[in-house]
Amino acid sequence: MNSRERLMLDHSPHMMLLVEPKYLRVVIANRAAQQMLGYSEPALLSMTITDIESSLQDVFYWKDVSNGQYLNIEAQEGLYQCADGSMLTVMKSIGLVHHDGAPLLLVQARDVQDERQVEDTLAHALSQLRATLESTGNGILVIDLQGKIASMNRLFSKMWGIPDDLLLEQDDTAILEFIAAHVLETDACRTRLQEIVHGNETEEIFRLRDGRFFECKSRPQYLGERIIGRVFGYNDITERKRAEEALRESRDKLEERVQTRTTDLQMANATLLTEKARQEILIKKLEEAQNQLLQSEKMASIGQLAAGVAHEINNPVGFVNSNLGALQRYMEDMLKLLSAYEQIEGSLAADVLQDIKQLKKEIDVGFLREDIGNLLTESLDGLQRVKRIVQDLKDFSHVDESERQWANLEMGLESTLRVVWNELKYKAEVIKEYGTIPHIECHPSQLNQVFMNLLVNASHAIEDHGRITIRTGQEGENVWVEIEDSGKGIQPEHLGRIFEPFFTTKPVGKGTGLGLSLSYGIVQKHGGRIEVKSEPGKGSIFKIVLPQHAGASDEILT
C-alpha cells in the first residue's frame, strides 16, 4: 500500500480493518481503529478478527467466511473488544474486495455508543411526553408544518368523538374536517387549524353543535428559531359556561329584585326624609318657642324683681326725701335765728363777745352757712335721681301689662339706655338722632328688651372705644328704630345665621345665642321686621320696622 492510500485510510473517521478470509487475520488497521480500540498497529496485525468481534453471532459469521462463504453486511450493530477489556458498541459494514486476484474482507465500523445513549434519552423523553399528554386534562393536537397531524392524545379523540375508522385510516385531512364540521363557527375553526406558521399564541372559545363549549388555546412549536408546527389544547368548559350562564341569570334576577327593592326603599326614604324635615321644622319651632318662653319668663322675673326693688326703694326714698325737705326748712329757720343773734352781738360784754367770736371761728360759721344749703340741695338732687332710676326700672319692666298699649318708642329707648348705661358708658359715645315718631300700639316691655339686646350687642362689637348711633323715623304707616355701631362687623358667612337660636360668634361663656333670636321673634310677632347691614371692620346697622297699629290676627309674644 502506497503512502497516499495509507494517508486516506488514516484520515477516515471510521474504523477500517482489512481481513484475510482464510485465517481471519487482520492485515491492515487504520489509525481510527487503533485509537478507538486502544491497540497498537502491531498488536492489531497480530490478531484475528474474532479476537475483536467476540459475540456468538460474529463467531458464526467468520466461521462461514473461513469456509469460503463471503456475505456482505450493511449497518449491523455489534460489540468490539477493546484493549482495556471494555466493550464498544459499533455499527459495522463488511464487504468483499479483491487484491491481486485474492479475496479480502473490508470491515468498516463506527462508534454508536453515544448515539445509543442519545436514542435512549430521546426514547425516554418521548415516553415521558406521551405519558404527560395522556395524563393532562386537555385534549392535545399537534399539527406539523405540512398540515399533517403529528400527534394527538386519547382525550382529544374522545372529546371530539372521532370515529375509530378515521383514526385507523390516519386520514389527517378527513379528521381535521370532521373537527371543523362539529363547530358552529366552522370556517373560523378550519382557518385556525390551517394557520400553522402564525407566530402568536391564540385563545378562543368554540361552540359545538351538540351544545358544548370548547376553549381552544394554540401556540407555535419551535425548533430553535424556526416554527415547525403548532400545538392546540382543547378544554371542555361546558359546565363552567352553564354555571356562568346560570350565575348571570341569577345575577340579573337579583339585580332586578335589588332594583325593585331599592326603588321601594328610595320611595320610603323620601317619605321618611319629608317627614323628618317636617318634624325638624316643628322641633325647631318648638325649641325657638320654648327658648323664647324661657327668655321671656326670665325677663319677666327680672322685671318683677326690678319692680319689687323699685317698690322697696321708693318707701325709704319717700321718707328720706320728706325728711330732707323738712330739714332744709328747719335749717333755713335756724340760719335766720343765727342772723338775728349776730345783729345783737355788739350789745354783749367784751369777754362774752370774745368767746362767741372764738367759737364762730372754730366752727367756721360762714362755711357752714354756705355749705349746709349745698349739701341739702345735692342730697335732694340725688334722691330725685334715685327716683328717676326706679321709675326707669318700672317703665322698662312693665310687669303689669298683659295687652298691647300705645307707647312712644323714643321714651322706651331712653329708659332702656338708662338701664344699660353702665354697659355702654365705658365703651362708646351714644349719639341720638330721634325723628319724633308717633306712638304705636305694642308691648313696650318686649320692645325694650329688643332695644336692650341690640344695644348690648353693639357694645360687645366695639373692641376699644367707638360710637353707637340711635335713629328713629317714620315711613308711611310704619315707624322704625335704627341702631348703628362702629364695631368689628359681621362676617358674610355668618350674616344669614345670626337670628338662629343658639348661634353666636362670642367666646364660650360670653353668650347664649338667644338674644337676636328672641328679638327677631318679638319683632315678627308685632308684625314688623328686622333688617341688617354689616361690613367687616366698619360696623353694623340693625333696623327695626314696626306698624303703628296692631293687626286683628297678630299673635303677640307673652
Short mmCIF file of N, CA and C in Angstrom, two decimals, residues 35-115:
data_model
loop_
_atom_site.label_atom_id
_atom_site.label_comp_id
_atom_site.label_asym_id
_atom_site.label_seq_id
_atom_site.Cartn_x
_atom_site.Cartn_y
_atom_site.Cartn_z
N GLN A 35 -7.02 3.94 17.65
CA GLN A 35 -7.40 4.88 18.72
C GLN A 35 -8.66 4.42 19.45
N MET A 36 -9.67 3.95 18.72
CA MET A 36 -10.93 3.58 19.36
C MET A 36 -10.82 2.27 20.14
N LEU A 37 -10.02 1.31 19.63
CA LEU A 37 -9.91 0.03 20.32
C LEU A 37 -8.79 0.00 21.34
N GLY A 38 -7.85 0.93 21.23
CA GLY A 38 -6.77 1.02 22.21
C GLY A 38 -5.62 0.08 21.94
N TYR A 39 -5.56 -0.53 20.74
CA TYR A 39 -4.44 -1.42 20.39
C TYR A 39 -3.45 -0.67 19.51
N SER A 40 -2.22 -1.06 19.59
CA SER A 40 -1.21 -0.53 18.65
C SER A 40 -1.37 -1.26 17.33
N GLU A 41 -0.79 -0.70 16.29
CA GLU A 41 -0.91 -1.32 14.98
C GLU A 41 -0.27 -2.71 14.97
N PRO A 42 0.93 -2.93 15.51
CA PRO A 42 1.50 -4.29 15.53
C PRO A 42 0.59 -5.27 16.26
N ALA A 43 -0.04 -4.79 17.39
CA ALA A 43 -0.92 -5.69 18.13
C ALA A 43 -2.11 -6.09 17.29
N LEU A 44 -2.68 -5.13 16.57
CA LEU A 44 -3.84 -5.45 15.73
C LEU A 44 -3.46 -6.40 14.60
N LEU A 45 -2.28 -6.21 14.02
CA LEU A 45 -1.87 -7.04 12.89
C LEU A 45 -1.53 -8.46 13.33
N SER A 46 -1.37 -8.64 14.62
CA SER A 46 -1.08 -9.98 15.14
C SER A 46 -2.35 -10.68 15.61
N MET A 47 -3.50 -10.04 15.49
CA MET A 47 -4.76 -10.57 16.00
C MET A 47 -5.62 -11.02 14.84
N THR A 48 -6.57 -11.93 15.18
CA THR A 48 -7.60 -12.28 14.20
C THR A 48 -8.82 -11.41 14.48
N ILE A 49 -9.72 -11.36 13.51
CA ILE A 49 -10.91 -10.52 13.66
C ILE A 49 -11.80 -11.03 14.78
N THR A 50 -11.74 -12.36 15.03
CA THR A 50 -12.59 -12.90 16.10
C THR A 50 -12.06 -12.53 17.48
N ASP A 51 -10.79 -12.05 17.56
CA ASP A 51 -10.31 -11.51 18.85
C ASP A 51 -11.01 -10.18 19.18
N ILE A 52 -11.51 -9.53 18.13
CA ILE A 52 -12.18 -8.23 18.32
C ILE A 52 -13.69 -8.42 18.33
N GLU A 53 -14.22 -9.14 17.34
CA GLU A 53 -15.66 -9.40 17.29
C GLU A 53 -15.89 -10.75 17.97
N SER A 54 -16.38 -10.67 19.23
CA SER A 54 -16.41 -11.88 20.05
C SER A 54 -17.81 -12.40 20.32
N SER A 55 -18.85 -11.75 19.76
CA SER A 55 -20.20 -12.25 20.02
C SER A 55 -20.41 -13.54 19.25
N LEU A 56 -21.39 -14.36 19.71
CA LEU A 56 -21.66 -15.64 19.10
C LEU A 56 -22.06 -15.49 17.65
N GLN A 57 -22.86 -14.47 17.38
CA GLN A 57 -23.29 -14.21 16.00
C GLN A 57 -22.09 -13.92 15.12
N ASP A 58 -21.13 -13.15 15.62
CA ASP A 58 -19.94 -12.79 14.84
C ASP A 58 -19.03 -14.02 14.62
N VAL A 59 -18.94 -14.88 15.63
CA VAL A 59 -18.09 -16.08 15.51
C VAL A 59 -18.63 -16.99 14.42
N PHE A 60 -19.96 -17.17 14.35
CA PHE A 60 -20.57 -17.98 13.31
C PHE A 60 -20.34 -17.39 11.93
N TYR A 61 -20.46 -16.03 11.86
CA TYR A 61 -20.27 -15.37 10.57
C TYR A 61 -18.86 -15.62 10.05
N TRP A 62 -17.87 -15.39 10.93
CA TRP A 62 -16.48 -15.52 10.49
C TRP A 62 -16.10 -16.99 10.25
N LYS A 63 -16.81 -17.89 10.90
CA LYS A 63 -16.57 -19.32 10.60
C LYS A 63 -16.98 -19.64 9.17
N ASP A 64 -18.16 -19.04 8.77
CA ASP A 64 -18.61 -19.23 7.39
C ASP A 64 -17.63 -18.61 6.41
N VAL A 65 -17.07 -17.43 6.79
CA VAL A 65 -16.11 -16.76 5.91
C VAL A 65 -14.88 -17.64 5.70
N SER A 66 -14.40 -18.25 6.78
CA SER A 66 -13.19 -19.08 6.66
C SER A 66 -13.43 -20.31 5.80
N ASN A 67 -14.72 -20.71 5.66
CA ASN A 67 -15.09 -21.82 4.82
C ASN A 67 -15.40 -21.39 3.39
N GLY A 68 -15.20 -20.09 3.10
CA GLY A 68 -15.35 -19.60 1.75
C GLY A 68 -16.71 -18.98 1.45
N GLN A 69 -17.55 -18.76 2.48
CA GLN A 69 -18.85 -18.12 2.26
C GLN A 69 -18.72 -16.62 2.62
N TYR A 70 -18.67 -15.84 1.58
CA TYR A 70 -18.47 -14.38 1.78
C TYR A 70 -19.82 -13.65 1.63
N LEU A 71 -20.36 -13.17 2.71
CA LEU A 71 -21.63 -12.42 2.68
C LEU A 71 -21.36 -10.96 3.08
N ASN A 72 -21.89 -10.04 2.27
CA ASN A 72 -21.78 -8.61 2.62
C ASN A 72 -22.77 -8.27 3.76
N ILE A 73 -22.38 -7.41 4.62
CA ILE A 73 -23.21 -6.94 5.76
C ILE A 73 -23.32 -5.42 5.68
N GLU A 74 -24.55 -4.92 5.84
CA GLU A 74 -24.79 -3.47 5.81
C GLU A 74 -25.42 -3.03 7.14
N ALA A 75 -24.76 -2.14 7.83
CA ALA A 75 -25.29 -1.49 9.05
C ALA A 75 -25.80 -2.51 10.05
N GLN A 76 -24.90 -3.29 10.53
CA GLN A 76 -25.25 -4.27 11.57
C GLN A 76 -24.57 -3.86 12.87
N GLU A 77 -25.38 -3.88 13.96
CA GLU A 77 -24.84 -3.49 15.26
C GLU A 77 -24.03 -4.65 15.84
N GLY A 78 -22.90 -4.30 16.49
CA GLY A 78 -22.06 -5.33 17.09
C GLY A 78 -21.27 -4.78 18.25
N LEU A 79 -20.53 -5.69 18.93
CA LEU A 79 -19.72 -5.31 20.08
C LEU A 79 -18.26 -5.62 19.78
N TYR A 80 -17.34 -4.69 20.00
CA TYR A 80 -15.92 -4.85 19.79
C TYR A 80 -15.22 -4.88 21.14
N GLN A 81 -14.25 -5.84 21.24
CA GLN A 81 -13.46 -5.97 22.45
C GLN A 81 -12.31 -4.96 22.40
N CYS A 82 -12.22 -4.09 23.41
CA CYS A 82 -11.14 -3.08 23.45
C CYS A 82 -9.96 -3.62 24.25
N ALA A 83 -8.86 -2.90 24.14
CA ALA A 83 -7.62 -3.35 24.80
C ALA A 83 -7.76 -3.32 26.31
N ASP A 84 -8.59 -2.43 26.84
CA ASP A 84 -8.74 -2.33 28.30
C ASP A 84 -9.81 -3.27 28.83
N GLY A 85 -10.35 -4.14 27.99
CA GLY A 85 -11.33 -5.13 28.42
C GLY A 85 -12.77 -4.66 28.27
N SER A 86 -12.99 -3.36 27.95
CA SER A 86 -14.36 -2.87 27.79
C SER A 86 -14.89 -3.25 26.42
N MET A 87 -16.22 -3.15 26.30
CA MET A 87 -16.89 -3.47 25.06
C MET A 87 -17.37 -2.19 24.41
N LEU A 88 -17.15 -2.08 23.11
CA LEU A 88 -17.51 -0.88 22.36
C LEU A 88 -18.64 -1.25 21.41
N THR A 89 -19.77 -0.52 21.52
CA THR A 89 -20.89 -0.75 20.61
C THR A 89 -20.61 -0.03 19.31
N VAL A 90 -20.73 -0.78 18.20
CA VAL A 90 -20.40 -0.20 16.90
C VAL A 90 -21.49 -0.56 15.91
N MET A 91 -21.54 0.19 14.82
CA MET A 91 -22.37 -0.12 13.66
C MET A 91 -21.39 -0.44 12.53
N LYS A 92 -21.47 -1.70 12.01
CA LYS A 92 -20.41 -2.14 11.08
C LYS A 92 -21.02 -2.55 9.74
N SER A 93 -20.16 -2.48 8.74
CA SER A 93 -20.48 -2.97 7.39
C SER A 93 -19.28 -3.80 6.90
N ILE A 94 -19.57 -4.92 6.23
CA ILE A 94 -18.49 -5.80 5.75
C ILE A 94 -18.71 -6.04 4.25
N GLY A 95 -17.65 -5.81 3.46
CA GLY A 95 -17.75 -6.01 2.02
C GLY A 95 -16.54 -6.77 1.48
N LEU A 96 -16.75 -7.52 0.41
CA LEU A 96 -15.70 -8.33 -0.22
C LEU A 96 -14.95 -7.47 -1.23
N VAL A 97 -13.63 -7.46 -1.15
CA VAL A 97 -12.77 -6.76 -2.12
C VAL A 97 -11.70 -7.76 -2.60
N HIS A 98 -11.09 -7.48 -3.75
CA HIS A 98 -10.03 -8.34 -4.31
C HIS A 98 -8.76 -7.54 -4.45
N HIS A 99 -7.67 -8.18 -4.17
CA HIS A 99 -6.36 -7.56 -4.31
C HIS A 99 -5.40 -8.60 -4.87
N ASP A 100 -4.91 -8.28 -6.08
CA ASP A 100 -4.00 -9.20 -6.79
C ASP A 100 -4.66 -10.57 -6.98
N GLY A 101 -5.97 -10.57 -7.26
CA GLY A 101 -6.70 -11.80 -7.53
C GLY A 101 -7.10 -12.55 -6.30
N ALA A 102 -6.71 -12.05 -5.08
CA ALA A 102 -7.05 -12.74 -3.84
C ALA A 102 -8.18 -11.99 -3.16
N PRO A 103 -9.15 -12.71 -2.56
CA PRO A 103 -10.27 -12.04 -1.86
C PRO A 103 -9.83 -11.50 -0.49
N LEU A 104 -10.34 -10.35 -0.13
CA LEU A 104 -10.14 -9.75 1.20
C LEU A 104 -11.50 -9.19 1.67
N LEU A 105 -11.70 -9.11 2.98
CA LEU A 105 -12.93 -8.54 3.54
C LEU A 105 -12.60 -7.20 4.23
N LEU A 106 -13.28 -6.15 3.78
CA LEU A 106 -13.08 -4.81 4.35
C LEU A 106 -14.18 -4.56 5.40
N VAL A 107 -13.72 -4.40 6.63
CA VAL A 107 -14.65 -4.14 7.75
C VAL A 107 -14.60 -2.62 8.08
N GLN A 108 -15.75 -1.97 7.98
CA GLN A 108 -15.87 -0.54 8.37
C GLN A 108 -16.84 -0.45 9.56
N ALA A 109 -16.39 0.21 10.62
CA ALA A 109 -17.21 0.31 11.85
C ALA A 109 -17.12 1.74 12.43
N ARG A 110 -18.22 2.13 13.06
CA ARG A 110 -18.22 3.44 13.75
C ARG A 110 -18.82 3.28 15.15
N ASP A 111 -18.33 4.08 16.03
CA ASP A 111 -18.77 4.05 17.44
C ASP A 111 -20.18 4.64 17.53
N VAL A 112 -21.13 3.83 17.97
CA VAL A 112 -22.51 4.32 18.12
C VAL A 112 -22.95 4.29 19.58
N GLN A 113 -22.00 4.20 20.46
CA GLN A 113 -22.36 4.15 21.88
C GLN A 113 -23.04 5.46 22.31
N ASP A 114 -22.48 6.62 21.91
CA ASP A 114 -23.09 7.92 22.25
C ASP A 114 -24.44 8.06 21.56
N GLU A 115 -24.51 7.59 20.32
CA GLU A 115 -25.79 7.67 19.61
C GLU A 115 -26.84 6.84 20.32
#
